PDB file of C-alpha atoms in Angstrom:
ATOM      1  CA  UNK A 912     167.132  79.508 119.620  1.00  0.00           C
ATOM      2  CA  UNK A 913     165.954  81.808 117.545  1.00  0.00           C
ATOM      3  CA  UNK A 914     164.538  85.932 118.270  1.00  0.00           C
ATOM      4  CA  UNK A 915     162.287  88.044 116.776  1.00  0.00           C
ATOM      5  CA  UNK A 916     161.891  91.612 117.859  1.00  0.00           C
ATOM      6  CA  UNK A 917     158.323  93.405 117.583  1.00  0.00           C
ATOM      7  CA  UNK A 918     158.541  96.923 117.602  1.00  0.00           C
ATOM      8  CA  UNK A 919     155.057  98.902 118.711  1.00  0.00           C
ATOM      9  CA  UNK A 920     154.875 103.010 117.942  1.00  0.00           C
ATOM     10  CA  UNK A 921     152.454 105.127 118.425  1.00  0.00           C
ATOM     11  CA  UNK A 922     150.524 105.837 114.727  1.00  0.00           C
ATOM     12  CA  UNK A 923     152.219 109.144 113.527  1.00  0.00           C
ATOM     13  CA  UNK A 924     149.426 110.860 113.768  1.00  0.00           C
ATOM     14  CA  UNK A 925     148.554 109.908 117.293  1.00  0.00           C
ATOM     15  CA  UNK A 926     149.905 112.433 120.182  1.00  0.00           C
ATOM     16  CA  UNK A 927     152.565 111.556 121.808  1.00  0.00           C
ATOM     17  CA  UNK A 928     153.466 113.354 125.100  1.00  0.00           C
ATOM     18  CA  UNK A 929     156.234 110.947 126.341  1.00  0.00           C
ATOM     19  CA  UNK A 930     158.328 111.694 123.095  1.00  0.00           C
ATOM     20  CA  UNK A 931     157.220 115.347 123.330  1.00  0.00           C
ATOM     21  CA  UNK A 932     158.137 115.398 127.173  1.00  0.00           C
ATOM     22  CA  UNK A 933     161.599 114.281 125.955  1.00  0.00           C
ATOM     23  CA  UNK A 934     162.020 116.245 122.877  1.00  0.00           C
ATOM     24  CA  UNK A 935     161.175 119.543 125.178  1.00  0.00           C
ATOM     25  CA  UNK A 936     163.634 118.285 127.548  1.00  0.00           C
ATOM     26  CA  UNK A 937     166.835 118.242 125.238  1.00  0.00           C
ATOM     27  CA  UNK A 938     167.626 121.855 124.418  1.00  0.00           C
ATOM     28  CA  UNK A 939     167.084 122.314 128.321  1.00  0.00           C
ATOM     29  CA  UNK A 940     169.720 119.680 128.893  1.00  0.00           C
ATOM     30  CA  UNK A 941     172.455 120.997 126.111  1.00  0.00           C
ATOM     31  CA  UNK A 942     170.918 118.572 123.028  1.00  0.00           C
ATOM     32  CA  UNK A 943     169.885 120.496 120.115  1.00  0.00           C
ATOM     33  CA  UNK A 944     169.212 119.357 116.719  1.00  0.00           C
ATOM     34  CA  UNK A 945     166.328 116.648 117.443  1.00  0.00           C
ATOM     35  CA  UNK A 946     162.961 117.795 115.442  1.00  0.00           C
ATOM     36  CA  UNK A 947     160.639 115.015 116.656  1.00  0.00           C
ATOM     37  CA  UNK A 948     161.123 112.438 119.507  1.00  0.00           C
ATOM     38  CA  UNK A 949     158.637 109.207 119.329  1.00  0.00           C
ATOM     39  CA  UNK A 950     158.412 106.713 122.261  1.00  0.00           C
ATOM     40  CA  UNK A 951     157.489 103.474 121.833  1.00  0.00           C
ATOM     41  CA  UNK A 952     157.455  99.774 122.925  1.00  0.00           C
ATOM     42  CA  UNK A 953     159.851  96.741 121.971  1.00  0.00           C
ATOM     43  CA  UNK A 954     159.483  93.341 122.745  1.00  0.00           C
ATOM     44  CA  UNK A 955     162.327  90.938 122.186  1.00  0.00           C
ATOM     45  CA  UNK A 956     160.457  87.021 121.511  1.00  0.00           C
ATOM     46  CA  UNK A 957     162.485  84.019 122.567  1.00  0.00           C
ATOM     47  CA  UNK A 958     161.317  81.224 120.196  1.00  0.00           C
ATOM     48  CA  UNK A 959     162.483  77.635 120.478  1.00  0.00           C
ATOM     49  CA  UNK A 960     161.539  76.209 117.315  1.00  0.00           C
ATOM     50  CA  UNK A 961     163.065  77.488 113.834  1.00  0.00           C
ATOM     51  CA  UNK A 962     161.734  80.913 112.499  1.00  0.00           C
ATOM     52  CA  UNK A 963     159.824  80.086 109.842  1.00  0.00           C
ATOM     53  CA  UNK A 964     157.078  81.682 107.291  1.00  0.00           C
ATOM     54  CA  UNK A 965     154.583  80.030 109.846  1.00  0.00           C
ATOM     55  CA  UNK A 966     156.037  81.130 113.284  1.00  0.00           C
ATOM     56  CA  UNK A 967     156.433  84.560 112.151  1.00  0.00           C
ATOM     57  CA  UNK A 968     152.711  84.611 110.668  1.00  0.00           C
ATOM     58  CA  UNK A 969     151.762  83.960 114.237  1.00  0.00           C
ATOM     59  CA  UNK A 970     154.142  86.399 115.674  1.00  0.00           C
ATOM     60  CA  UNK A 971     152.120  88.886 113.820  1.00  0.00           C
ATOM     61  CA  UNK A 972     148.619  87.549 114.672  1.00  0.00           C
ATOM     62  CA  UNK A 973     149.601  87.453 118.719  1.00  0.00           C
ATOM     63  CA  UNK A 974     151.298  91.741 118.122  1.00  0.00           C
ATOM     64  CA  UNK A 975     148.377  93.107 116.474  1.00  0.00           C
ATOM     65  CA  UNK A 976     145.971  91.112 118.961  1.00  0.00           C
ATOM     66  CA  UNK A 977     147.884  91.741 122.593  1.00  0.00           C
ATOM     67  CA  UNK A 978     151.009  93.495 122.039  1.00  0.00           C
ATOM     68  CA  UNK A 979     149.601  96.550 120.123  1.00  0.00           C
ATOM     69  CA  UNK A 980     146.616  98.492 119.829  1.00  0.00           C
ATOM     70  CA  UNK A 981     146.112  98.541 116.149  1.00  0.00           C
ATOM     71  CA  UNK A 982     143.575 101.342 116.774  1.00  0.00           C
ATOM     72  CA  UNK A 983     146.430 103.799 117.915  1.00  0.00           C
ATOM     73  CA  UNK A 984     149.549 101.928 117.416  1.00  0.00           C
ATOM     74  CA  UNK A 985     151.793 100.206 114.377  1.00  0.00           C
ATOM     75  CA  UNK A 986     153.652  97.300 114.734  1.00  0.00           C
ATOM     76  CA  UNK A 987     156.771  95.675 112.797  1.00  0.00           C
ATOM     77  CA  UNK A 988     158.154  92.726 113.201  1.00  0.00           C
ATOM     78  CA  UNK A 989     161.189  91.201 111.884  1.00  0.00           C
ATOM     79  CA  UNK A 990     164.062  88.352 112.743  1.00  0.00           C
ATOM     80  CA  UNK A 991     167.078  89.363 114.880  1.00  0.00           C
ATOM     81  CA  UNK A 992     170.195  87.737 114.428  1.00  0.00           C
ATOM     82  CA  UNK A 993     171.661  86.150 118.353  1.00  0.00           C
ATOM     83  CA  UNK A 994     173.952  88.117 120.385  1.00  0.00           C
ATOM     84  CA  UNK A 995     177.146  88.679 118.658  1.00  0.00           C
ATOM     85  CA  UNK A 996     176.108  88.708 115.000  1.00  0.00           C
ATOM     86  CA  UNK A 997     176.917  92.339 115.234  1.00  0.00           C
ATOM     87  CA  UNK A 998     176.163  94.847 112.342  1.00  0.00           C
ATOM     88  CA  UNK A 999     173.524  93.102 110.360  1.00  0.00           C
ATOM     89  CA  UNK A1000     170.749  93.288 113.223  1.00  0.00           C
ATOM     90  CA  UNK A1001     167.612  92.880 110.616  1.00  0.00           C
ATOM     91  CA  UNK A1002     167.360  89.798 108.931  1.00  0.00           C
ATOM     92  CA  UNK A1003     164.050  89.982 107.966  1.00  0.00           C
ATOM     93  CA  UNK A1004     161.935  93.500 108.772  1.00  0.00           C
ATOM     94  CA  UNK A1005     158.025  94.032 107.548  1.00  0.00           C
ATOM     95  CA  UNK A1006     155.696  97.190 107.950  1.00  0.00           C
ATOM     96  CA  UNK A1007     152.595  95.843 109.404  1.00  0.00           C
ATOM     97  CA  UNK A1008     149.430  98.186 109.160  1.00  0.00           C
TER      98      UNK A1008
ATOM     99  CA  UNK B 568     165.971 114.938 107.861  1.00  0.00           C
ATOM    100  CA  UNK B 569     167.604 111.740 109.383  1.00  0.00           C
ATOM    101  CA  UNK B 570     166.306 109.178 112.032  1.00  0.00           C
ATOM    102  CA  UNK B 571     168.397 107.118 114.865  1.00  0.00           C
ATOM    103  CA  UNK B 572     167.053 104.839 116.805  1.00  0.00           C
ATOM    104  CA  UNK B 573     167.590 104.198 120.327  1.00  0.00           C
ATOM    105  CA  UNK B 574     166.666 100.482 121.852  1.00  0.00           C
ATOM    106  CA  UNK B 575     166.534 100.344 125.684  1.00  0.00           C
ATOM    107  CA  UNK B 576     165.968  96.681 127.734  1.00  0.00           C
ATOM    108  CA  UNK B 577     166.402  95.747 130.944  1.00  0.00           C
ATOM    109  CA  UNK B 578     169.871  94.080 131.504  1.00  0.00           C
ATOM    110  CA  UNK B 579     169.593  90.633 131.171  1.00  0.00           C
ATOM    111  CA  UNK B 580     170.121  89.756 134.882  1.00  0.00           C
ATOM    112  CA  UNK B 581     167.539  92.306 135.706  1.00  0.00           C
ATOM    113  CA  UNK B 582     164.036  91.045 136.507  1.00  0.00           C
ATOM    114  CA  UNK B 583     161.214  91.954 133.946  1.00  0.00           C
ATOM    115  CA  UNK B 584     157.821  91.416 135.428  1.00  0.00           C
ATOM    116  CA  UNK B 585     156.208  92.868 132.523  1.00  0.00           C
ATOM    117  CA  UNK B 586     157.821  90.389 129.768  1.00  0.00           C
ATOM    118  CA  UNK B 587     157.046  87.610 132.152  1.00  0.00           C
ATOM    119  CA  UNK B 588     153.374  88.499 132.084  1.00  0.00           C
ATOM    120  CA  UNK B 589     153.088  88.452 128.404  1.00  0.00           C
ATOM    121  CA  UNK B 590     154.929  85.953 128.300  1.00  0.00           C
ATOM    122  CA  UNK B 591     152.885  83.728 130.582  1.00  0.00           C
ATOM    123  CA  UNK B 592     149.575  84.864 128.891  1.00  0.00           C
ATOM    124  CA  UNK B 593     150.857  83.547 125.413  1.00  0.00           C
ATOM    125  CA  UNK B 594     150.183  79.797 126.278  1.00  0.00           C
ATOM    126  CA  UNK B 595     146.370  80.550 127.564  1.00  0.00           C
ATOM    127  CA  UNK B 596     145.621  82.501 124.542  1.00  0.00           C
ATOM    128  CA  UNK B 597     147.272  80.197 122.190  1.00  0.00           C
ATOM    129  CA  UNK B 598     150.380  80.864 121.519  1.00  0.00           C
ATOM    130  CA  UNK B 599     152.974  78.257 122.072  1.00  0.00           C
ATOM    131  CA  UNK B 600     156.783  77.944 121.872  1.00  0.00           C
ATOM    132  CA  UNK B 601     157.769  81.255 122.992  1.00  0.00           C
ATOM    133  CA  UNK B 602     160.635  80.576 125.739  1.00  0.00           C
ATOM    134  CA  UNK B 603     161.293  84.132 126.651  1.00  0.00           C
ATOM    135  CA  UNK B 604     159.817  87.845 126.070  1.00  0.00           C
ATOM    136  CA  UNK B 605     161.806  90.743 127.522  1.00  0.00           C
ATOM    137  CA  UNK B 606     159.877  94.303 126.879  1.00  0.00           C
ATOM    138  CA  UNK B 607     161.955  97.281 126.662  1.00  0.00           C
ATOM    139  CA  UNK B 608     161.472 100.624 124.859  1.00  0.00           C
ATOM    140  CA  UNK B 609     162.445 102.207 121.639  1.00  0.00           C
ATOM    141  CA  UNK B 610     162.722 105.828 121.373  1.00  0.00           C
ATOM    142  CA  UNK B 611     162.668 107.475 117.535  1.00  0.00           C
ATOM    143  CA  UNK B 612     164.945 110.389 117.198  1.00  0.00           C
ATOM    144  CA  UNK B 613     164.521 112.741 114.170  1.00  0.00           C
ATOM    145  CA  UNK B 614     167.845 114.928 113.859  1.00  0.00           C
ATOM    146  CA  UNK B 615     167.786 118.052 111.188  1.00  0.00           C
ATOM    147  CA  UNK B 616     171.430 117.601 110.491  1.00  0.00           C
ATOM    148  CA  UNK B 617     173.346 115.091 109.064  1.00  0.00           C
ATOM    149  CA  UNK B 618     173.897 111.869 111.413  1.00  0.00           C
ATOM    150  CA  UNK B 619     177.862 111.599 111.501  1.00  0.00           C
ATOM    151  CA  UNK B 620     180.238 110.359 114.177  1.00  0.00           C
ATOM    152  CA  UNK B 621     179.839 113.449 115.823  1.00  0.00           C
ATOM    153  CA  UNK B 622     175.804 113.253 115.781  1.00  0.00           C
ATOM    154  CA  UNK B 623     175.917 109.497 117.020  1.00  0.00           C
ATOM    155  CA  UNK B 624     178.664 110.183 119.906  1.00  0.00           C
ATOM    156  CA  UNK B 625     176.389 113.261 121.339  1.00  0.00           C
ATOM    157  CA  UNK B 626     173.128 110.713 121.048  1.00  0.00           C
ATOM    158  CA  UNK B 627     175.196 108.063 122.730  1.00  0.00           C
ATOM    159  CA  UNK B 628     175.589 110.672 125.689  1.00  0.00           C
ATOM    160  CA  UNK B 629     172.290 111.590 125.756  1.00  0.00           C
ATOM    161  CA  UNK B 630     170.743 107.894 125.943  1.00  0.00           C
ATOM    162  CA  UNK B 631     173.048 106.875 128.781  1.00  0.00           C
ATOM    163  CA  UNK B 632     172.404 109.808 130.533  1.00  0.00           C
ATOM    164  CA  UNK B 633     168.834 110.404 130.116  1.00  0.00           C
ATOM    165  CA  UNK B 634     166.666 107.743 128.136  1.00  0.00           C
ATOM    166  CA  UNK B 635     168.440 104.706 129.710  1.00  0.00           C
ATOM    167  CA  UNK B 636     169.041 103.836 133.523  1.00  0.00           C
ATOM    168  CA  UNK B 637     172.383 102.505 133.407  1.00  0.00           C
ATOM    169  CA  UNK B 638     172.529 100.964 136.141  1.00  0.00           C
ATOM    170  CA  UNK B 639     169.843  98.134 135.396  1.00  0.00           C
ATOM    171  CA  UNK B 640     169.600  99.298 131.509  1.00  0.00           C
ATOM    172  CA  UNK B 641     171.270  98.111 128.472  1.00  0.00           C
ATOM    173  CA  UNK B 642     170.822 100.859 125.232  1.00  0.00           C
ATOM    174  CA  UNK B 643     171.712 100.473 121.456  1.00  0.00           C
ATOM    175  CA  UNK B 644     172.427 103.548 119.376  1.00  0.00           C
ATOM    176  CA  UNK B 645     171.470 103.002 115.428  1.00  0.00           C
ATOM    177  CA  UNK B 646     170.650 104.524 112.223  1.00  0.00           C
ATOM    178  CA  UNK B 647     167.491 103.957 110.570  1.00  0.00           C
ATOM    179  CA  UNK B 648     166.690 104.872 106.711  1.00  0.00           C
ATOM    180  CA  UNK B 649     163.919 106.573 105.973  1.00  0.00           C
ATOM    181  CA  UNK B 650     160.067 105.019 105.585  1.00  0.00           C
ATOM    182  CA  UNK B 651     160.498 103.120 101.834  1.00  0.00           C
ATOM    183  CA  UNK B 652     164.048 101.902 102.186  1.00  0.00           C
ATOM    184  CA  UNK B 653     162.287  98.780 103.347  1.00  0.00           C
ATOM    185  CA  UNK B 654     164.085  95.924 104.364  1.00  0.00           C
ATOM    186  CA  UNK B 655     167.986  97.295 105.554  1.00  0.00           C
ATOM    187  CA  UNK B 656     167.228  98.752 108.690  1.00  0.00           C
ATOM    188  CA  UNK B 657     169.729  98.854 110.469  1.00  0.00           C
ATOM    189  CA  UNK B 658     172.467 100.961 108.369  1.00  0.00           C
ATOM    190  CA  UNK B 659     174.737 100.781 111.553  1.00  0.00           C
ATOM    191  CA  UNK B 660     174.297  99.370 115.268  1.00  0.00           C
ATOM    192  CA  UNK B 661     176.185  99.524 118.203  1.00  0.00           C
ATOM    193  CA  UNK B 662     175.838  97.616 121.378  1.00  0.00           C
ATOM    194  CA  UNK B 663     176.246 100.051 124.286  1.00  0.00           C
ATOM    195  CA  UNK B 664     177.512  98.988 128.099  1.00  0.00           C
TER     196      UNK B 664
END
């Protein structure tokens, strides 16, 4: 079984008042030294058949149709290696839109 | 200016309604052969020093204390390179409780 992780920010030049509300939190809490705090959405996709050129194609179609809004959000998808494959977490990454 | 990124999911024994939904929708709209989708959140952190042991162990704090709920959340501390250093991601990862 195979996973692929889709990541979904916030476009950098869209607001973002959860990662603000954080950010402004820190120094309040005893964290200083973080400039910019972003908030954003991952998805972690069981597949069952083999991660191929073609399944990941689709991966992308189905993120920038339901699991992002392209209008305000990017998306990235990429292969993660199962539980236990420690360091090397990205096997495949992309920058989509 | 250096980034670290923080990955928070639901434990795995932990319900997540919102996964489940997309990942019920998929079949109606298309998409087959997805067995499981977990969501979760990903939080960007921009630090203005350098990201050492030091850096990482005082983010580690902060994620368990304040951007993950430890109780029913599992977080991962890493480093990201900077936009253009394309496909390594993940220059270190670390599974957390």
């Amino acid at each position: 079984m195979a996973r692929v992780v889709v990541d979904v920010m916030l476009k950098p030049e869209i607001l973002d008042p959860q990662g603000q509300a954080v950010q402004r939190a820190l120094p309040r809490l005893g964290f200083e030294g973080i400039t910019d705090v972003r908030q954003g959405k991952r998805f972690e996709l069981d597949l069952d058949g083999p991660v191929d050129e073609a399944a990941l194609a689709r991966i992308r179609e189905m993120a920038g149709e339901f699991l992002a809004n392209t209008v305000i959000e990017d998306f990235r998808v990429r292969v993660e290696e199962p539980e236990g494959a420690a360091a090397g977490e990205a096997a495949e990454e992309e920058v989509a839109r």
